[in-house]
mmCIF file of C-alpha atoms and ligand atoms in Angstrom:
data_model
loop_
_atom_site.group_PDB
_atom_site.id
_atom_site.type_symbol
_atom_site.label_atom_id
_atom_site.label_comp_id
_atom_site.label_asym_id
_atom_site.label_seq_id
_atom_site.Cartn_x
_atom_site.Cartn_y
_atom_site.Cartn_z
ATOM 1 C CA MET E 55 -17.823 -5.487 -18.139
ATOM 2 C CA ARG E 56 -15.022 -7.445 -16.551
ATOM 3 C CA GLN E 57 -12.235 -8.619 -18.827
ATOM 4 C CA ALA E 58 -13.111 -6.450 -21.802
ATOM 5 C CA GLY E 59 -9.366 -6.085 -22.098
ATOM 6 C CA ARG E 60 -8.494 -9.738 -21.764
ATOM 7 C CA SER E 61 -9.423 -10.573 -25.334
ATOM 8 C CA LEU E 62 -7.120 -7.839 -26.672
ATOM 9 C CA PRO E 63 -3.553 -8.530 -27.887
ATOM 10 C CA GLU E 64 -2.445 -5.144 -26.515
ATOM 11 C CA TYR E 65 -3.727 -6.176 -23.056
ATOM 12 C CA ARG E 66 -1.882 -9.490 -23.168
ATOM 13 C CA ARG E 67 1.296 -7.660 -24.165
ATOM 14 C CA VAL E 68 1.125 -5.203 -21.270
ATOM 15 C CA ARG E 69 0.235 -7.941 -18.765
ATOM 16 C CA ALA E 70 2.735 -10.556 -20.057
ATOM 17 C CA ASP E 71 5.173 -10.420 -17.127
ATOM 18 C CA VAL E 72 3.046 -8.648 -14.544
ATOM 19 C CA PRO E 73 0.787 -10.547 -12.123
ATOM 20 C CA MET E 74 -2.807 -9.294 -11.965
ATOM 21 C CA LEU E 75 -2.661 -7.750 -8.480
ATOM 22 C CA GLU E 76 0.617 -6.015 -9.266
ATOM 23 C CA ALA E 77 -0.959 -4.538 -12.414
ATOM 24 C CA CYS E 78 -3.871 -3.326 -10.252
ATOM 25 C CA ALA E 79 -1.468 -1.441 -7.960
ATOM 26 C CA ARG E 80 0.451 0.425 -10.701
ATOM 27 C CA PRO E 81 -1.214 3.662 -11.857
ATOM 28 C CA ASP E 82 0.539 3.600 -15.258
ATOM 29 C CA MET E 83 -0.768 0.091 -15.949
ATOM 30 C CA ILE E 84 -4.253 0.826 -14.640
ATOM 31 C CA THR E 85 -4.467 3.846 -16.915
ATOM 32 C CA GLU E 86 -3.118 2.066 -19.992
ATOM 33 C CA ILE E 87 -5.364 -1.003 -19.598
ATOM 34 C CA THR E 88 -8.460 1.089 -18.853
ATOM 35 C CA MET E 89 -7.824 3.120 -22.023
ATOM 36 C CA GLN E 90 -7.276 0.132 -24.352
ATOM 37 C CA PRO E 91 -10.940 -0.796 -25.031
ATOM 38 C CA VAL E 92 -11.876 2.893 -25.199
ATOM 39 C CA ARG E 93 -9.248 3.563 -27.878
ATOM 40 C CA ARG E 94 -10.033 0.460 -29.862
ATOM 41 C CA TYR E 95 -13.829 0.447 -29.738
ATOM 42 C CA GLY E 96 -14.867 4.009 -28.921
ATOM 43 C CA VAL E 97 -17.239 2.770 -26.226
ATOM 44 C CA ASP E 98 -19.345 5.391 -24.415
ATOM 45 C CA ALA E 99 -17.755 4.843 -21.002
ATOM 46 C CA ALA E 100 -14.610 3.365 -19.524
ATOM 47 C CA ILE E 101 -14.604 0.802 -16.714
ATOM 48 C CA PHE E 102 -11.749 1.291 -14.270
ATOM 49 C CA PHE E 103 -9.162 -1.503 -14.426
ATOM 50 C CA SER E 104 -8.973 -3.079 -10.987
ATOM 51 C CA ASP E 105 -10.644 -6.009 -9.254
ATOM 52 C CA ILE E 106 -13.204 -6.428 -6.502
ATOM 53 C CA VAL E 107 -10.571 -8.000 -4.209
ATOM 54 C CA VAL E 108 -8.106 -5.077 -4.499
ATOM 55 C CA PRO E 109 -9.415 -3.288 -1.349
ATOM 56 C CA LEU E 110 -9.170 -6.555 0.630
ATOM 57 C CA LYS E 111 -5.560 -7.010 -0.432
ATOM 58 C CA ALA E 112 -4.935 -3.356 0.472
ATOM 59 C CA ILE E 113 -6.030 -3.877 4.100
ATOM 60 C CA GLY E 114 -3.680 -6.846 4.433
ATOM 61 C CA ILE E 115 -5.754 -9.924 3.564
ATOM 62 C CA ASP E 116 -3.425 -12.535 2.111
ATOM 63 C CA LEU E 117 -4.926 -13.293 -1.295
ATOM 64 C CA ASP E 118 -3.926 -13.670 -4.913
ATOM 65 C CA ILE E 119 -5.635 -13.703 -8.293
ATOM 66 C CA LYS E 120 -4.644 -16.981 -9.928
ATOM 67 C CA PRO E 121 -4.687 -17.066 -13.753
ATOM 68 C CA GLY E 122 -7.620 -19.100 -15.015
ATOM 69 C CA VAL E 123 -9.102 -19.393 -11.502
ATOM 70 C CA GLY E 124 -9.765 -15.984 -9.941
ATOM 71 C CA PRO E 125 -9.299 -14.720 -6.380
ATOM 72 C CA VAL E 126 -7.847 -17.226 -3.896
ATOM 73 C CA VAL E 127 -7.658 -16.401 -0.170
ATOM 74 C CA ALA E 128 -4.800 -17.998 1.828
ATOM 75 C CA GLU E 129 -6.765 -18.306 5.098
ATOM 76 C CA PRO E 130 -10.538 -18.287 4.619
ATOM 77 C CA ILE E 131 -12.457 -16.203 7.165
ATOM 78 C CA ARG E 132 -15.011 -18.256 9.093
ATOM 79 C CA ASP E 133 -14.945 -17.078 12.717
ATOM 80 C CA ALA E 134 -14.856 -13.984 14.930
ATOM 81 C CA ASP E 135 -11.048 -13.829 14.962
ATOM 82 C CA GLY E 136 -10.940 -13.958 11.175
ATOM 83 C CA ILE E 137 -13.519 -11.206 10.866
ATOM 84 C CA LYS E 138 -11.339 -8.902 12.981
ATOM 85 C CA ARG E 139 -8.836 -8.922 10.094
ATOM 86 C CA LEU E 140 -11.349 -6.908 8.081
ATOM 87 C CA ARG E 141 -10.311 -3.449 9.222
ATOM 88 C CA GLU E 142 -11.498 -0.136 7.763
ATOM 89 C CA ILE E 143 -9.799 0.982 4.563
ATOM 90 C CA GLU E 144 -7.960 4.340 4.613
ATOM 91 C CA PRO E 145 -7.152 6.503 1.569
ATOM 92 C CA ASP E 146 -3.440 5.864 2.281
ATOM 93 C CA ASP E 147 -3.988 2.137 1.691
ATOM 94 C CA ILE E 148 -4.849 2.830 -1.956
ATOM 95 C CA PRO E 149 -2.877 5.872 -3.199
ATOM 96 C CA PHE E 150 -2.535 4.130 -6.599
ATOM 97 C CA ILE E 151 -6.309 4.227 -7.064
ATOM 98 C CA ARG E 152 -6.464 7.981 -6.517
ATOM 99 C CA GLU E 153 -3.536 8.548 -8.830
ATOM 100 C CA ALA E 154 -4.878 6.332 -11.636
ATOM 101 C CA VAL E 155 -8.364 7.835 -11.520
ATOM 102 C CA GLY E 156 -6.798 11.286 -11.670
ATOM 103 C CA GLN E 157 -4.694 10.365 -14.728
ATOM 104 C CA LEU E 158 -7.685 8.755 -16.409
ATOM 105 C CA THR E 159 -10.114 11.615 -16.022
ATOM 106 C CA GLY E 160 -7.509 13.739 -17.793
ATOM 107 C CA GLU E 161 -6.998 11.262 -20.645
ATOM 108 C CA LEU E 162 -10.652 10.374 -21.104
ATOM 109 C CA GLY E 163 -11.908 13.897 -21.722
ATOM 110 C CA ASN E 164 -15.686 13.684 -22.076
ATOM 111 C CA THR E 165 -15.864 9.892 -21.816
ATOM 112 C CA PRO E 166 -17.155 8.979 -18.353
ATOM 113 C CA LEU E 167 -15.156 6.712 -16.041
ATOM 114 C CA ILE E 168 -17.130 4.062 -14.162
ATOM 115 C CA GLY E 169 -15.607 3.185 -10.807
ATOM 116 C CA PHE E 170 -16.623 -0.046 -9.100
ATOM 117 C CA ALA E 171 -16.467 -2.304 -6.086
ATOM 118 C CA GLY E 172 -17.663 -5.724 -5.035
ATOM 119 C CA ALA E 173 -20.801 -5.888 -2.900
ATOM 120 C CA PRO E 174 -20.594 -7.437 0.582
ATOM 121 C CA PHE E 175 -22.221 -10.781 -0.315
ATOM 122 C CA THR E 176 -19.913 -11.474 -3.263
ATOM 123 C CA LEU E 177 -16.814 -10.392 -1.316
ATOM 124 C CA ALA E 178 -17.934 -12.461 1.704
ATOM 125 C CA SER E 179 -18.268 -15.505 -0.530
ATOM 126 C CA TYR E 180 -14.629 -15.261 -1.728
ATOM 127 C CA LEU E 181 -13.390 -14.684 1.838
ATOM 128 C CA ILE E 182 -15.445 -17.443 3.475
ATOM 129 C CA GLU E 183 -15.079 -20.076 0.741
ATOM 130 C CA GLY E 184 -11.432 -19.191 0.111
ATOM 131 C CA GLY E 185 -11.955 -18.834 -3.649
ATOM 132 C CA PRO E 186 -14.525 -19.082 -6.445
ATOM 133 C CA SER E 187 -17.481 -21.238 -5.453
ATOM 134 C CA LYS E 188 -20.431 -22.798 -7.201
ATOM 135 C CA ASN E 189 -22.627 -23.521 -4.203
ATOM 136 C CA HIS E 190 -21.423 -20.972 -1.619
ATOM 137 C CA GLU E 191 -21.959 -23.597 1.083
ATOM 138 C CA HIS E 192 -19.679 -22.193 3.799
ATOM 139 C CA THR E 193 -21.078 -18.736 3.145
ATOM 140 C CA LYS E 194 -24.668 -19.893 3.521
ATOM 141 C CA ALA E 195 -23.791 -21.986 6.589
ATOM 142 C CA LEU E 196 -22.467 -18.846 8.280
ATOM 143 C CA MET E 197 -25.348 -16.689 7.084
ATOM 144 C CA TYR E 198 -27.992 -19.147 8.347
ATOM 145 C CA GLY E 199 -26.183 -20.529 11.388
ATOM 146 C CA GLU E 200 -24.336 -17.555 12.882
ATOM 147 C CA PRO E 201 -26.371 -14.424 12.180
ATOM 148 C CA GLU E 202 -24.297 -12.236 14.504
ATOM 149 C CA LEU E 203 -21.039 -13.124 12.808
ATOM 150 C CA TRP E 204 -22.743 -12.682 9.441
ATOM 151 C CA ASP E 205 -23.890 -9.207 10.455
ATOM 152 C CA GLU E 206 -20.368 -8.312 11.553
ATOM 153 C CA ILE E 207 -18.676 -9.511 8.351
ATOM 154 C CA MET E 208 -21.287 -7.812 6.140
ATOM 155 C CA ARG E 209 -21.018 -4.502 8.064
ATOM 156 C CA ARG E 210 -17.255 -4.498 7.814
ATOM 157 C CA LEU E 211 -17.297 -5.333 4.108
ATOM 158 C CA ALA E 212 -19.925 -2.663 3.417
ATOM 159 C CA SER E 213 -17.714 -0.113 5.103
ATOM 160 C CA ILE E 214 -14.636 -1.187 3.105
ATOM 161 C CA THR E 215 -16.684 -0.988 -0.109
ATOM 162 C CA VAL E 216 -17.829 2.547 0.678
ATOM 163 C CA GLY E 217 -14.225 3.569 1.422
ATOM 164 C CA PHE E 218 -13.026 2.103 -1.880
ATOM 165 C CA LEU E 219 -15.818 3.797 -3.861
ATOM 166 C CA ARG E 220 -15.407 7.168 -2.123
ATOM 167 C CA THR E 221 -11.740 7.210 -3.122
ATOM 168 C CA GLN E 222 -12.680 6.615 -6.764
ATOM 169 C CA ILE E 223 -15.500 9.174 -6.746
ATOM 170 C CA GLU E 224 -13.500 11.869 -4.992
ATOM 171 C CA ALA E 225 -10.658 11.365 -7.465
ATOM 172 C CA GLY E 226 -13.053 11.912 -10.393
ATOM 173 C CA ALA E 227 -15.059 8.775 -11.295
ATOM 174 C CA SER E 228 -18.368 9.872 -12.816
ATOM 175 C CA ALA E 229 -20.481 6.783 -12.022
ATOM 176 C CA VAL E 230 -20.089 3.696 -9.853
ATOM 177 C CA GLN E 231 -21.080 0.081 -10.278
ATOM 178 C CA LEU E 232 -21.614 -2.284 -7.350
ATOM 179 C CA PHE E 233 -20.973 -5.877 -8.441
ATOM 180 C CA ASP E 234 -22.924 -8.454 -6.450
ATOM 181 C CA SER E 235 -22.095 -11.062 -9.046
ATOM 182 C CA TRP E 236 -23.019 -14.202 -7.108
ATOM 183 C CA VAL E 237 -26.121 -13.017 -5.258
ATOM 184 C CA GLY E 238 -28.330 -14.914 -7.724
ATOM 185 C CA ALA E 239 -27.470 -17.967 -5.586
ATOM 186 C CA LEU E 240 -29.921 -16.682 -2.939
ATOM 187 C CA SER E 241 -33.695 -16.857 -2.615
ATOM 188 C CA ALA E 242 -35.587 -13.579 -2.607
ATOM 189 C CA GLU E 243 -36.328 -13.907 1.132
ATOM 190 C CA ASP E 244 -32.707 -14.549 2.025
ATOM 191 C CA TYR E 245 -31.579 -11.665 -0.151
ATOM 192 C CA ARG E 246 -34.010 -9.263 1.526
ATOM 193 C CA ALA E 247 -33.180 -10.376 5.065
ATOM 194 C CA SER E 248 -29.434 -11.005 4.940
ATOM 195 C CA VAL E 249 -27.919 -9.004 2.080
ATOM 196 C CA MET E 250 -30.063 -6.095 0.944
ATOM 197 C CA PRO E 251 -29.677 -4.020 4.163
ATOM 198 C CA TYR E 252 -25.911 -3.839 3.671
ATOM 199 C CA SER E 253 -26.035 -3.002 -0.037
ATOM 200 C CA SER E 254 -28.732 -0.398 0.706
ATOM 201 C CA TRP E 255 -26.472 1.182 3.281
ATOM 202 C CA ILE E 256 -23.719 1.463 0.660
ATOM 203 C CA PHE E 257 -26.004 3.179 -1.883
ATOM 204 C CA ASN E 258 -27.253 5.504 0.833
ATOM 205 C CA GLN E 259 -23.749 6.521 1.804
ATOM 206 C CA LEU E 260 -23.054 7.421 -1.840
ATOM 207 C CA SER E 261 -26.237 9.407 -2.483
ATOM 208 C CA GLU E 262 -24.570 12.687 -1.437
ATOM 209 C CA TYR E 263 -22.395 12.608 -4.573
ATOM 210 C CA GLY E 264 -25.353 12.716 -6.961
ATOM 211 C CA ILE E 265 -23.691 10.412 -9.515
ATOM 212 C CA PRO E 266 -25.348 7.383 -11.187
ATOM 213 C CA ARG E 267 -25.143 4.208 -9.128
ATOM 214 C CA ILE E 268 -25.356 0.878 -11.001
ATOM 215 C CA HIS E 269 -26.135 -2.462 -9.313
ATOM 216 C CA PHE E 270 -25.385 -5.781 -11.041
ATOM 217 C CA GLY E 271 -25.617 -9.498 -10.339
ATOM 218 C CA VAL E 272 -25.771 -12.696 -12.385
ATOM 219 C CA GLY E 273 -28.894 -14.897 -12.398
ATOM 220 C CA THR E 274 -30.888 -12.280 -10.519
ATOM 221 C CA GLY E 275 -34.223 -12.533 -12.382
ATOM 222 C CA GLU E 276 -36.116 -13.044 -9.122
ATOM 223 C CA LEU E 277 -34.178 -10.298 -7.347
ATOM 224 C CA LEU E 278 -34.198 -7.490 -9.926
ATOM 225 C CA GLY E 279 -36.847 -5.409 -8.143
ATOM 226 C CA MET E 280 -34.878 -5.561 -4.911
ATOM 227 C CA LEU E 281 -31.575 -4.692 -6.607
ATOM 228 C CA GLY E 282 -33.294 -1.442 -7.615
ATOM 229 C CA GLU E 283 -35.006 -1.005 -4.253
ATOM 230 C CA ALA E 284 -31.600 -1.218 -2.573
ATOM 231 C CA GLY E 285 -30.986 2.294 -3.902
ATOM 232 C CA ALA E 286 -29.463 1.946 -7.367
ATOM 233 C CA ASP E 287 -30.321 4.267 -10.262
ATOM 234 C CA VAL E 288 -29.476 1.600 -12.856
ATOM 235 C CA VAL E 289 -29.795 -2.181 -12.551
ATOM 236 C CA GLY E 290 -27.768 -4.530 -14.720
ATOM 237 C CA ALA E 291 -29.481 -7.705 -15.885
ATOM 238 C CA ASP E 292 -27.882 -10.777 -17.416
ATOM 239 C CA TRP E 293 -29.337 -12.346 -20.586
ATOM 240 C CA ARG E 294 -31.840 -14.611 -18.817
ATOM 241 C CA VAL E 295 -34.493 -11.893 -18.538
ATOM 242 C CA PRO E 296 -35.488 -9.822 -21.604
ATOM 243 C CA VAL E 297 -34.683 -6.143 -21.072
ATOM 244 C CA ASP E 298 -38.329 -4.985 -21.294
ATOM 245 C CA GLN E 299 -39.345 -7.490 -18.620
ATOM 246 C CA ALA E 300 -36.386 -6.461 -16.501
ATOM 247 C CA ALA E 301 -37.554 -2.839 -16.781
ATOM 248 C CA GLU E 302 -41.042 -3.887 -15.686
ATOM 249 C CA ARG E 303 -39.626 -5.669 -12.670
ATOM 250 C CA LEU E 304 -37.642 -2.563 -11.744
ATOM 251 C CA GLY E 305 -40.616 -0.212 -11.857
ATOM 252 C CA PRO E 306 -40.511 3.555 -12.331
ATOM 253 C CA GLY E 307 -37.459 5.729 -11.835
ATOM 254 C CA LYS E 308 -34.843 3.117 -12.771
ATOM 255 C CA ALA E 309 -32.782 2.478 -15.878
ATOM 256 C CA VAL E 310 -31.777 -0.984 -17.027
ATOM 257 C CA GLN E 311 -28.351 -2.120 -18.265
ATOM 258 C CA GLY E 312 -27.727 -5.155 -20.455
ATOM 259 C CA ASN E 313 -27.930 -7.746 -21.744
ATOM 260 C CA LEU E 314 -26.418 -9.589 -24.728
ATOM 261 C CA ASP E 315 -25.181 -13.042 -23.733
ATOM 262 C CA PRO E 316 -21.352 -12.777 -24.016
ATOM 263 C CA ALA E 317 -21.323 -16.160 -25.805
ATOM 264 C CA THR E 318 -23.509 -14.727 -28.594
ATOM 265 C CA VAL E 319 -20.560 -12.870 -30.122
ATOM 266 C CA PHE E 320 -19.077 -16.261 -31.061
ATOM 267 C CA ALA E 321 -22.062 -16.844 -33.401
ATOM 268 C CA PRO E 322 -22.204 -15.495 -37.001
ATOM 269 C CA TRP E 323 -22.575 -11.705 -37.246
ATOM 270 C CA GLU E 324 -26.200 -11.884 -38.492
ATOM 271 C CA VAL E 325 -27.212 -13.589 -35.235
ATOM 272 C CA VAL E 326 -25.394 -10.996 -33.138
ATOM 273 C CA ALA E 327 -27.054 -8.179 -35.104
ATOM 274 C CA GLU E 328 -30.519 -9.686 -34.775
ATOM 275 C CA ARG E 329 -30.188 -10.270 -31.014
ATOM 276 C CA THR E 330 -28.773 -6.792 -30.511
ATOM 277 C CA ARG E 331 -31.586 -5.173 -32.499
ATOM 278 C CA ASP E 332 -34.084 -7.036 -30.329
ATOM 279 C CA ILE E 333 -32.424 -5.910 -27.081
ATOM 280 C CA LEU E 334 -32.347 -2.279 -28.264
ATOM 281 C CA ALA E 335 -36.031 -2.449 -29.277
ATOM 282 C CA ARG E 336 -37.010 -3.895 -25.912
ATOM 283 C CA GLY E 337 -34.868 -1.284 -24.162
ATOM 284 C CA ARG E 338 -36.997 1.484 -25.667
ATOM 285 C CA SER E 339 -39.806 0.562 -23.241
ATOM 286 C CA ALA E 340 -37.499 1.204 -20.270
ATOM 287 C CA GLU E 341 -37.064 4.648 -18.712
ATOM 288 C CA GLY E 342 -33.412 4.411 -19.623
ATOM 289 C CA HIS E 343 -31.319 1.698 -21.231
ATOM 290 C CA ILE E 344 -27.559 1.180 -21.308
ATOM 291 C CA PHE E 345 -26.638 -1.490 -23.856
ATOM 292 C CA ASN E 346 -24.060 -3.902 -22.516
ATOM 293 C CA LEU E 347 -23.170 -7.570 -22.398
ATOM 294 C CA GLY E 348 -25.041 -9.563 -19.753
ATOM 295 C CA HIS E 349 -21.720 -10.484 -18.091
ATOM 296 C CA GLY E 350 -17.958 -10.234 -18.667
ATOM 297 C CA VAL E 351 -16.320 -10.506 -22.073
ATOM 298 C CA LEU E 352 -15.107 -14.091 -22.581
ATOM 299 C CA PRO E 353 -11.308 -14.318 -23.007
ATOM 300 C CA ASN E 354 -11.391 -15.880 -26.512
ATOM 301 C CA THR E 355 -13.744 -13.270 -27.941
ATOM 302 C CA ASP E 356 -12.793 -11.931 -31.375
ATOM 303 C CA PRO E 357 -12.044 -8.199 -30.929
ATOM 304 C CA ASP E 358 -13.335 -7.508 -34.477
ATOM 305 C CA GLN E 359 -16.730 -8.844 -33.486
ATOM 306 C CA LEU E 360 -16.843 -6.454 -30.496
ATOM 307 C CA GLN E 361 -15.804 -3.585 -32.746
ATOM 308 C CA ARG E 362 -18.626 -4.383 -35.133
ATOM 309 C CA LEU E 363 -21.051 -4.685 -32.224
ATOM 310 C CA THR E 364 -20.078 -1.283 -30.810
ATOM 311 C CA GLU E 365 -20.485 0.360 -34.232
ATOM 312 C CA PHE E 366 -23.832 -1.362 -34.752
ATOM 313 C CA VAL E 367 -25.201 -0.207 -31.384
ATOM 314 C CA HIS E 368 -24.070 3.355 -32.120
ATOM 315 C CA GLU E 369 -25.737 3.290 -35.552
ATOM 316 C CA GLN E 370 -28.974 1.801 -34.262
ATOM 317 C CA SER E 371 -29.150 4.157 -31.285
ATOM 318 C CA ALA E 372 -28.697 7.197 -33.494
ATOM 319 C CA THR E 373 -31.933 6.462 -35.399
HETATM 320 O O1 LIG S 542 -12.508 -5.219 -18.059
HETATM 321 C C1 LIG S 542 -11.864 -4.998 -17.037
HETATM 322 O O2 LIG S 542 -10.684 -5.246 -16.969
HETATM 323 C C2 LIG S 542 -12.623 -4.328 -15.923
HETATM 324 C C3 LIG S 542 -12.024 -4.530 -14.610
HETATM 325 C C4 LIG S 542 -12.551 -5.678 -13.763
HETATM 326 C C5 LIG S 542 -13.772 -5.729 -13.084
HETATM 327 C C6 LIG S 542 -14.934 -4.778 -13.196
HETATM 328 C C7 LIG S 542 -11.808 -6.823 -13.389
HETATM 329 C C8 LIG S 542 -10.468 -7.183 -13.883
HETATM 330 N N1 LIG S 542 -12.513 -7.506 -12.422
HETATM 331 C C9 LIG S 542 -13.721 -6.882 -12.239
HETATM 332 C C10 LIG S 542 -14.768 -7.235 -11.286
HETATM 333 C C11 LIG S 542 -14.849 -8.609 -10.760
HETATM 334 N N2 LIG S 542 -13.840 -9.433 -10.361
HETATM 335 C C12 LIG S 542 -16.068 -9.255 -10.476
HETATM 336 C C13 LIG S 542 -17.418 -8.618 -10.663
HETATM 337 C C14 LIG S 542 -17.821 -8.553 -12.090
HETATM 338 C C15 LIG S 542 -18.208 -9.859 -12.710
HETATM 339 O O3 LIG S 542 -19.106 -10.548 -12.199
HETATM 340 O O4 LIG S 542 -17.633 -10.164 -13.746
HETATM 341 C C16 LIG S 542 -15.779 -10.529 -9.957
HETATM 342 C C17 LIG S 542 -16.756 -11.590 -9.546
HETATM 343 C C18 LIG S 542 -14.358 -10.633 -9.885
HETATM 344 C C19 LIG S 542 -13.581 -11.762 -9.357
HETATM 345 C C20 LIG S 542 -12.637 -12.277 -10.379
HETATM 346 N N3 LIG S 542 -11.455 -11.667 -10.701
HETATM 347 C C21 LIG S 542 -12.819 -13.378 -11.243
HETATM 348 C C22 LIG S 542 -14.023 -14.310 -11.244
HETATM 349 C C23 LIG S 542 -13.699 -15.630 -10.627
HETATM 350 C C24 LIG S 542 -14.966 -16.457 -10.358
HETATM 351 O O5 LIG S 542 -15.384 -16.531 -9.183
HETATM 352 O O6 LIG S 542 -15.516 -17.011 -11.334
HETATM 353 C C25 LIG S 542 -11.696 -13.428 -12.092
HETATM 354 C C26 LIG S 542 -11.408 -14.408 -13.176
HETATM 355 C C27 LIG S 542 -10.852 -12.342 -11.734
HETATM 356 C C28 LIG S 542 -9.580 -11.946 -12.379
HETATM 357 C C29 LIG S 542 -9.692 -10.751 -13.238
HETATM 358 N N4 LIG S 542 -10.217 -9.526 -12.857
HETATM 359 C C30 LIG S 542 -10.099 -8.625 -13.891
HETATM 360 C C31 LIG S 542 -9.424 -9.291 -14.971
HETATM 361 C C32 LIG S 542 -9.033 -8.636 -16.266
HETATM 362 C C33 LIG S 542 -9.195 -10.598 -14.546
HETATM 363 C C34 LIG S 542 -8.454 -11.670 -15.317
HETATM 364 C C35 LIG S 542 -7.034 -11.582 -14.979
HETATM 365 C C36 LIG S 542 -6.188 -12.198 -16.025
HETATM 366 O O7 LIG S 542 -5.805 -11.498 -16.959
HETATM 367 O O8 LIG S 542 -5.945 -13.392 -15.868
#
């Protein structure tokens, strides 16, 4: 999950004088930061160090990742002229991605590397709002009020996302995760009509590679079935829906990923252990279960608690 590294002293050391987007464009840094949680915790897979806005920056959108805030876009995109700035991404725009993935597959050995990208709705929200948003009001205004512009922005973003993921896969990533983090802000009808077609197209484009495709959003209890229907092999759920119920909502042929509340690791160890045991037990009713946090690691998390959690999950899964 996002920011696994941010709670680590070794991450803070490496990042001390390097802005986030610069770190994301330097293969040596990408490789080092991706490896840090793998070395420390011995997790079963590595998540590529990058950000969902990296491909947008790479095609020339003026944006920055502000510490403590997140992505901020200099000129929000809200009309046809703005949308034209969303050109196709070419492999030459992101040579550092290819290089870092190549280095990592060498270093990781048998540990799989999960590549990722942002899904069109979540990317559109940052671009249209100009930064993180609670209510996504400009995004919804465009979606409801200007369906042709909405279609154009979503098509262009879907294409950029596929380009970004293809680069990672062709360089050696062994699974991909599509983050539609903020799609839980939508009703089921709006999701089906205005978002799902574009995410489906992305999963379809990737089917030729035959690698696992994971789909994740926050607050998506009502949408879980559709996140699977969009074409994912695995659907990530946050902590609001128990894993066995999530699996039921997904139906046959899908695995579920999740879903310990990231705040739980601040509680005493006994609570963490009990909640984790419960999630693992519920996961046994699913066709497949990947244990994970229900969202990103919180920055003040105690690394020792995560270490203990990883060991506990390994122990419990071995029995
Ligand atoms: O652990 C890792 O480092 C994995 C790499 C990773 C991933 C998978 C980062 C690094 N970002 C992401 C994806 C990402 N970025 C998502 C989707 C996943 C999720 O929902 O968590 C989203 C929504 C973003 C956007 C973003 N980037 C935010 C959220 C802002 C908001 O709207 O609330 C933030 C804070 C960032 C910055 C960022 N990205 C990644 C890191 C390590 C950081 C923090 C940078 C720092 O050190 O200050």
